[in-house]
Coordinates of C-alpha atoms in Angstrom, one line a residue:
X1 CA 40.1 -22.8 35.1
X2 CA 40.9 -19.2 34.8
X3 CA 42.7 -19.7 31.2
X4 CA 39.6 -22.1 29.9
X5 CA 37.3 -19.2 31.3
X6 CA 39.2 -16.3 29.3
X7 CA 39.5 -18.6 26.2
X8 CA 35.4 -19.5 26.5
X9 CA 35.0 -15.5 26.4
X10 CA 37.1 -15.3 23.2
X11 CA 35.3 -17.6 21.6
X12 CA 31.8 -16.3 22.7
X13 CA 33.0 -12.7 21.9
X14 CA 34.0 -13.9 18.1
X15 CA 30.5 -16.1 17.3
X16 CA 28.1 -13.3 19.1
X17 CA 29.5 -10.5 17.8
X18 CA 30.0 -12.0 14.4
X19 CA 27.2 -13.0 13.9
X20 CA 25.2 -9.5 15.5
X21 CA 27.1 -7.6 12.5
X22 CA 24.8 -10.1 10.2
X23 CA 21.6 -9.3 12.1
X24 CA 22.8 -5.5 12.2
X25 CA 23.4 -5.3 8.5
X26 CA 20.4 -7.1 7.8
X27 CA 18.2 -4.7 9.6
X28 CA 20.3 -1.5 8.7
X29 CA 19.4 -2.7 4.7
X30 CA 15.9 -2.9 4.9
X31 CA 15.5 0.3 7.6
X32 CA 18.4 2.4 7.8
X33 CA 17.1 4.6 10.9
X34 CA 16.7 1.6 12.8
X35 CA 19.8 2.5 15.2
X36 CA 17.7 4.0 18.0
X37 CA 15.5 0.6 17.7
X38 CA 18.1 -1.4 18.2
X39 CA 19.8 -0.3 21.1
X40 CA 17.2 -0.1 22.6
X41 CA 15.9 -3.5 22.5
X42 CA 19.7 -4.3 23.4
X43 CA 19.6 -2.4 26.5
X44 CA 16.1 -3.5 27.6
X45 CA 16.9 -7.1 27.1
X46 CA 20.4 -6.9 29.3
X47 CA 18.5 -4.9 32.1
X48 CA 15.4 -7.3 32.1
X49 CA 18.4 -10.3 32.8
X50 CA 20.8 -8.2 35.1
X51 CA 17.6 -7.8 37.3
X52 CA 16.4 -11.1 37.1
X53 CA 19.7 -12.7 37.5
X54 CA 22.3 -10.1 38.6
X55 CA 21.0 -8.0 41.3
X56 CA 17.6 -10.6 42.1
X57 CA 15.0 -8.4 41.3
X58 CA 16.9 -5.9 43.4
X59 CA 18.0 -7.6 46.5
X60 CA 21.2 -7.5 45.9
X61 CA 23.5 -4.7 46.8
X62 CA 26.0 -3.0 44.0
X63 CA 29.7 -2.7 44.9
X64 CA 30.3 0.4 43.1
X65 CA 28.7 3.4 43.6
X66 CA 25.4 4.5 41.4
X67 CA 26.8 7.9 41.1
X68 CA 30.2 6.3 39.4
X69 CA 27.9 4.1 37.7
X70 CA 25.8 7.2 36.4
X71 CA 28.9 8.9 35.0
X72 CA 30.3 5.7 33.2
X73 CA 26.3 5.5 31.7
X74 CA 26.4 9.1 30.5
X75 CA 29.7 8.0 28.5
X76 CA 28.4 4.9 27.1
X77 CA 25.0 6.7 25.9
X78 CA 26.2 9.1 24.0
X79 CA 28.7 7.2 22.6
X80 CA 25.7 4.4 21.4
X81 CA 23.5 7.0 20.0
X82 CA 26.5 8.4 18.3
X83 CA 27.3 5.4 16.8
X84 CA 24.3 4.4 15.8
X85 CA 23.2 7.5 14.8
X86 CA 26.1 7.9 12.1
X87 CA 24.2 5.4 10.3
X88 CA 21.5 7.8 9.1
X89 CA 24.2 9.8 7.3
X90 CA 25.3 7.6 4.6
X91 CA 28.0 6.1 6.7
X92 CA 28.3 2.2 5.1
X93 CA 28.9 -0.8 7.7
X94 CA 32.3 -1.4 6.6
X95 CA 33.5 1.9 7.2
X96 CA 31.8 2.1 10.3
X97 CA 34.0 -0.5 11.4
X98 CA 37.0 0.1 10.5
X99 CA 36.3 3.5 11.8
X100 CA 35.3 1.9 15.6
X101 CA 39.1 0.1 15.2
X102 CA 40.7 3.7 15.6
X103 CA 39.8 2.9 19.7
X104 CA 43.4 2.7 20.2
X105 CA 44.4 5.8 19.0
X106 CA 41.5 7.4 21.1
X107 CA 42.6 5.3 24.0
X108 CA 46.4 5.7 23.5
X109 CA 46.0 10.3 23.2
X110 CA 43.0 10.3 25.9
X111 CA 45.8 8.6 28.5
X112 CA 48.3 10.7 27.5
X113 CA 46.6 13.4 28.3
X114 CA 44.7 12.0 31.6
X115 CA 46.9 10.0 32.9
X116 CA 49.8 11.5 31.3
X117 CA 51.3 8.1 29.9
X118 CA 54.3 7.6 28.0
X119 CA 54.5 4.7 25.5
X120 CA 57.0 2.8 23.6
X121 CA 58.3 3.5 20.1
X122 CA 56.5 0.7 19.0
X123 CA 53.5 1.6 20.5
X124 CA 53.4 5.0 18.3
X125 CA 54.3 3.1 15.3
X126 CA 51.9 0.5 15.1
X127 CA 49.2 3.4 16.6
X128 CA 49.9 5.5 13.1
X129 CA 50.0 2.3 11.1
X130 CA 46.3 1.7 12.7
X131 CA 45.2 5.0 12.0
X132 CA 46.6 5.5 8.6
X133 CA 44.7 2.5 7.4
X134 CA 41.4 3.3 9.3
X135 CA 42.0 6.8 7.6
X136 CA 42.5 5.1 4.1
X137 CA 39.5 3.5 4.2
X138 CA 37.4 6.4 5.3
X139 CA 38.7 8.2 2.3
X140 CA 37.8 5.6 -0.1
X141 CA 34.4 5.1 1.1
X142 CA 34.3 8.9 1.0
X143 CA 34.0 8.1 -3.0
X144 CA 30.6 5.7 -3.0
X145 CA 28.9 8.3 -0.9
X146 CA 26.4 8.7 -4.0
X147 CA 26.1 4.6 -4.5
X148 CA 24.9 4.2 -1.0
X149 CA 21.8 6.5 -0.8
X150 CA 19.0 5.5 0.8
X151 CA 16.5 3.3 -1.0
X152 CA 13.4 5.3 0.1
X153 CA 14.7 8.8 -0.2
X154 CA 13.7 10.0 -3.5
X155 CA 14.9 13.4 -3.0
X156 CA 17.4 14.7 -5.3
X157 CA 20.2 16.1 -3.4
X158 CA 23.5 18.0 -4.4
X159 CA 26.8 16.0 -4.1
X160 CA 27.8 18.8 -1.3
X161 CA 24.4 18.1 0.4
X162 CA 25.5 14.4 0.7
X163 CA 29.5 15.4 1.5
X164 CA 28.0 17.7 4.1
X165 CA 25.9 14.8 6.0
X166 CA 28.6 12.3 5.3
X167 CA 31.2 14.6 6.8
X168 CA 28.8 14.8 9.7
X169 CA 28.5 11.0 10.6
X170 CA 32.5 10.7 10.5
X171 CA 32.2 13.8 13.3
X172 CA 29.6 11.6 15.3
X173 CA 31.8 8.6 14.9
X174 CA 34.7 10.8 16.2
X175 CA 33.0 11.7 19.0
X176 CA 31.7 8.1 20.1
X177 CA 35.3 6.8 19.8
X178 CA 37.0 9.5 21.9
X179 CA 34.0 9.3 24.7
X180 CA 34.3 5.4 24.3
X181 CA 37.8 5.9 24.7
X182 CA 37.6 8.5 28.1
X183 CA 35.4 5.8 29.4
X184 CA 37.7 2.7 29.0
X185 CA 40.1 4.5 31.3
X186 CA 37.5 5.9 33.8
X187 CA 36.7 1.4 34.0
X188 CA 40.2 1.1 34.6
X189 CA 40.1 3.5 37.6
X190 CA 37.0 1.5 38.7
X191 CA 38.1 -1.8 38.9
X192 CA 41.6 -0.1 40.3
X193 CA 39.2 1.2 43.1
X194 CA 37.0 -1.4 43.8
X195 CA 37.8 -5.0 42.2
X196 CA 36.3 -6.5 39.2
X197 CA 32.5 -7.0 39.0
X198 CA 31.7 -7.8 35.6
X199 CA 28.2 -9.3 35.7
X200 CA 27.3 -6.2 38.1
X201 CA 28.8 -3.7 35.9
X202 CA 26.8 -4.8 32.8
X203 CA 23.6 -4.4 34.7
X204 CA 24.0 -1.2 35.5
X205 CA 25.8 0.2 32.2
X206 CA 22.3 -1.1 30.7
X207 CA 19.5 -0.3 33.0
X208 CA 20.7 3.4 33.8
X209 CA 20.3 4.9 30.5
X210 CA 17.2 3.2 30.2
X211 CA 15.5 6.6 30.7
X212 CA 17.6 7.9 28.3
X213 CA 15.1 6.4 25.7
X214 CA 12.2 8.1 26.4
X215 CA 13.8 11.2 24.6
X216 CA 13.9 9.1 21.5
X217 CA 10.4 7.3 22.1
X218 CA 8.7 8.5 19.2
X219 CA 11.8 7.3 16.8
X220 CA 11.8 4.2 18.8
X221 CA 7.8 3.4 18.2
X222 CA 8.3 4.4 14.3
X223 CA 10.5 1.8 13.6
X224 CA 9.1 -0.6 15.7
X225 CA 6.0 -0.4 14.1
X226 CA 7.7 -0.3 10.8
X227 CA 9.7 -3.7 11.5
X228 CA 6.4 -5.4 12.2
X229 CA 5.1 -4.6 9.5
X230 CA 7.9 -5.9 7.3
X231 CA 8.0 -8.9 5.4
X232 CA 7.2 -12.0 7.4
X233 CA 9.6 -14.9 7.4
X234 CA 8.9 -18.9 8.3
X235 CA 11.3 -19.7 11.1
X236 CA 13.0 -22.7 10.4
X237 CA 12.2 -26.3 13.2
X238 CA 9.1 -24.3 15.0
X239 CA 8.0 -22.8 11.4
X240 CA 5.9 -19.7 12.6
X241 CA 5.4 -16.6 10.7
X242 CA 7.0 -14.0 12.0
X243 CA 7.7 -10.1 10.9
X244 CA 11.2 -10.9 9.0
X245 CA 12.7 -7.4 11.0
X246 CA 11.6 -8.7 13.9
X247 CA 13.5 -11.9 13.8
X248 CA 16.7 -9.6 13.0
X249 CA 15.7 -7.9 16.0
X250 CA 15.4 -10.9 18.2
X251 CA 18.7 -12.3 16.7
X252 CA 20.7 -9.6 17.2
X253 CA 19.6 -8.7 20.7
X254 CA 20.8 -12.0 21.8
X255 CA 24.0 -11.8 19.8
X256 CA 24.7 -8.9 21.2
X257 CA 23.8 -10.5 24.7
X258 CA 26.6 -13.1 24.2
X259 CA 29.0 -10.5 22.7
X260 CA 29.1 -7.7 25.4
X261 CA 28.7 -10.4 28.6
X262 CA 31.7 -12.2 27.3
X263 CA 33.8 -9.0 26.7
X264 CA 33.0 -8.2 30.2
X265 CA 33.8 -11.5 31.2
X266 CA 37.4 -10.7 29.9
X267 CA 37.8 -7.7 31.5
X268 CA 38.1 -9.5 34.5
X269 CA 40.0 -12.2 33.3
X270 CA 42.6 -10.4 31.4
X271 CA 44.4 -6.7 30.9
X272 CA 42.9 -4.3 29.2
X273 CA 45.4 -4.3 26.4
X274 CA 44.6 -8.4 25.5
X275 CA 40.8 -7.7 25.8
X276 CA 41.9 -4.3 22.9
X277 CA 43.4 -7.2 21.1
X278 CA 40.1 -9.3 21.1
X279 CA 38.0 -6.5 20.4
X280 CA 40.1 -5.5 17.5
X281 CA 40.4 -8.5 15.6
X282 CA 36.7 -9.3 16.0
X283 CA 36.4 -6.1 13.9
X284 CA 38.4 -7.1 11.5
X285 CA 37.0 -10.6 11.3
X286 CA 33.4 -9.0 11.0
X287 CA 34.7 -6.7 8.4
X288 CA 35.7 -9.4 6.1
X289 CA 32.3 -10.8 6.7
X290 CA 30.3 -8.2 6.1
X291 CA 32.2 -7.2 2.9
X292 CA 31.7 -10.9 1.8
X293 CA 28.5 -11.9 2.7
X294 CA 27.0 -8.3 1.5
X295 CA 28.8 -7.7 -1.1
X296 CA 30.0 -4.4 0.1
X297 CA 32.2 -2.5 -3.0
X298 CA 35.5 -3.6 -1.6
X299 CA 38.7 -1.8 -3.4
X300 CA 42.8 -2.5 -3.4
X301 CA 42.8 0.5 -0.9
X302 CA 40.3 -0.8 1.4
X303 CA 42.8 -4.2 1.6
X304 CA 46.0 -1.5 2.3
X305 CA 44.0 -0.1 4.7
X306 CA 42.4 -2.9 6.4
X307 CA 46.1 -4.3 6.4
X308 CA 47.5 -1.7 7.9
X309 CA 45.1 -2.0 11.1
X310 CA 45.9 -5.4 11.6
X311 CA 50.1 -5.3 11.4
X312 CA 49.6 -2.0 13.3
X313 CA 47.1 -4.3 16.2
X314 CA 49.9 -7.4 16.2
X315 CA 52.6 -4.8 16.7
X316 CA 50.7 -2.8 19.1
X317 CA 49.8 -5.6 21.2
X318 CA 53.3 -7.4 21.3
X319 CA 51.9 -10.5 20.5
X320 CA 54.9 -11.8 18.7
X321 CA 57.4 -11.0 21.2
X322 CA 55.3 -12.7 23.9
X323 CA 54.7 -15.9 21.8
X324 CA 58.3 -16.3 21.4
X325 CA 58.5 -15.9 25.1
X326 CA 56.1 -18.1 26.4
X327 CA 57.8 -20.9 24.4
X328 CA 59.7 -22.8 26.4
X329 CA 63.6 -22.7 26.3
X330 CA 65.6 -25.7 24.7
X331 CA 68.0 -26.7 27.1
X332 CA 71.8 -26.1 26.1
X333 CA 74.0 -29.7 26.3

């Protein structure tokens, strides 16, 4: 039951959050500060279920502390406002995500310095692989900054003016992935300490920074207002009119729903490293989608680089190695 389980997960992890890069691109192309917008919604909607379903409207007790909760919450905020942030300077989907895919690297010098780890040969080799390809791509994006301004910004800036604020959403992107990376291994230390609690630890990793968005209220009302007053859009089989933003919205809230419950599904189901794995390839599946379906500017060095993350992800996972394992032995006569 446990192997259907974990393969159910995959599967949900690879249609949610496939499909929530489509609804994210879609919304990030007709309102590019939308970021703030989104999370939100995604947080309010995961909180609104944990409370209904999780913790039944509060009757039930948490395992793990609020105060190791609250610490966990302070990492995954900033990182999500980092993230999302980064798209307000010039920072274009596809780079984004191969940018996210450096997690390893993060993960791999944040637990040798923690929890003072040593790794494998391998492990370093396919790590630089990963990161010379993430850092290939970056560079070659680096050269479209210009293409990719912002429809509505009719401003004429300076080519160092742009390098400055593109330079600035790679340092925010930095940031989220070493915080995201500090607070994989502080989960580690929590399910260590007090068993695995996925549904629970959803809840509260959405509903604490709640607050949070009250700093960004005025942001969050802006675009909230601007996405109903965007184009509307016939839904197909109930055919109402609806605000076509809002529709994104709605589509990738619950994308994103099935995504992150069935990546914490995994991390109860299998190690940390195999869930990496899952993560990683998702990324590179819904960077070959978005560069297809968007036509995103695509070049020789962006397949080098993208190649290079995923020979660096099979190495860095042993996948091969256990494959070749798990088969089973032919019997010497």
């Amino acid at each position: 039951a446990n192997t259907m389980r974990a393969a159910v997960a995959v599967l949900c992890v690879f249609l949610g959050c496939c499909t929530n890069v489509v609804f994210l691109e879609l919304l990030v192309k007709d309102d590019p500060g939308s970021g703030n917008l989104i999370t939100f919604s995604q947080f309010l909607f995961i909180s609104i279920e944990g409370f209904l379903f999780t913790s039944k409207c509060g009757t039930v007790k948490p395992n793990i502390g609020i105060k190791d909760y609250f610490i966990l919450v302070t990492m995954f905020f900033i990182a999500n406002v980092c993230n999302n942030y980064a798209f307000d300077f010039n920072i274009p989907m596809p780079l984004h995500m191969i940018f996210r895919a450096g997690s390893l690297i993060a993960n791999m010098i944040m637990g040798i310095i923690i929890l003072n780890k040593k790794y494998t040969f391998s492990k370093y080799l396919s790590v630089f692989m990963i990161t010379t390809g993430i850092a290939l791509c970056t560079v070659v994006s680096g050269k479209e900054i210009k293409s990719l301004q912002q429809k509505n910004v009719q401003v004429a800036t300076t080519p160092w003016d742009d390098f400055f604020w593109w330079a600035f959403g790679i340092f925010l992107l930095t940031i989220a992935l070493f915080v995201s990376a500090r607070m994989g291994i502080y989960q580690e230390e929590l399910h260590s300490r007090y068993g695995k609690n996925a549904r629970e630890a959803l809840y509260y990793t959405h509903l604490l920074p709640l607050p949070f968005f009250l700093t960004l209220s005025p942001n969050i009302y802006d675009h909230w207002n601007f996405a109903l007053a965007s184009e509307p859009l016939r839904l197909p089989v109930i055919g109402i009119l609806m605000p076509s933003l809002i529709v994104y919205l709605i589509g990738n809230v619950l994308t994103q729903y099935m995504c992150i419950s069935s990546v914490f599904v995994l991390t109860t189901e299998c190690s940390s490293l195999t869930v990496t794995l899952v993560i990683t390839l998702r990324k590179f599946l819904s960077l070959l989608f978005s560069i297809v379906y968007f036509k995103n500017p695509f070049t020789i060095y962006h397949w080098i680089g993208t190649l290079l993350v995923f020979v660096g992800t099979i190495i860095f996972t042993e996948v091969i190695p256990k494959i070749i394992q798990s088969l089973p032995k032919r019997k010497v006569d």
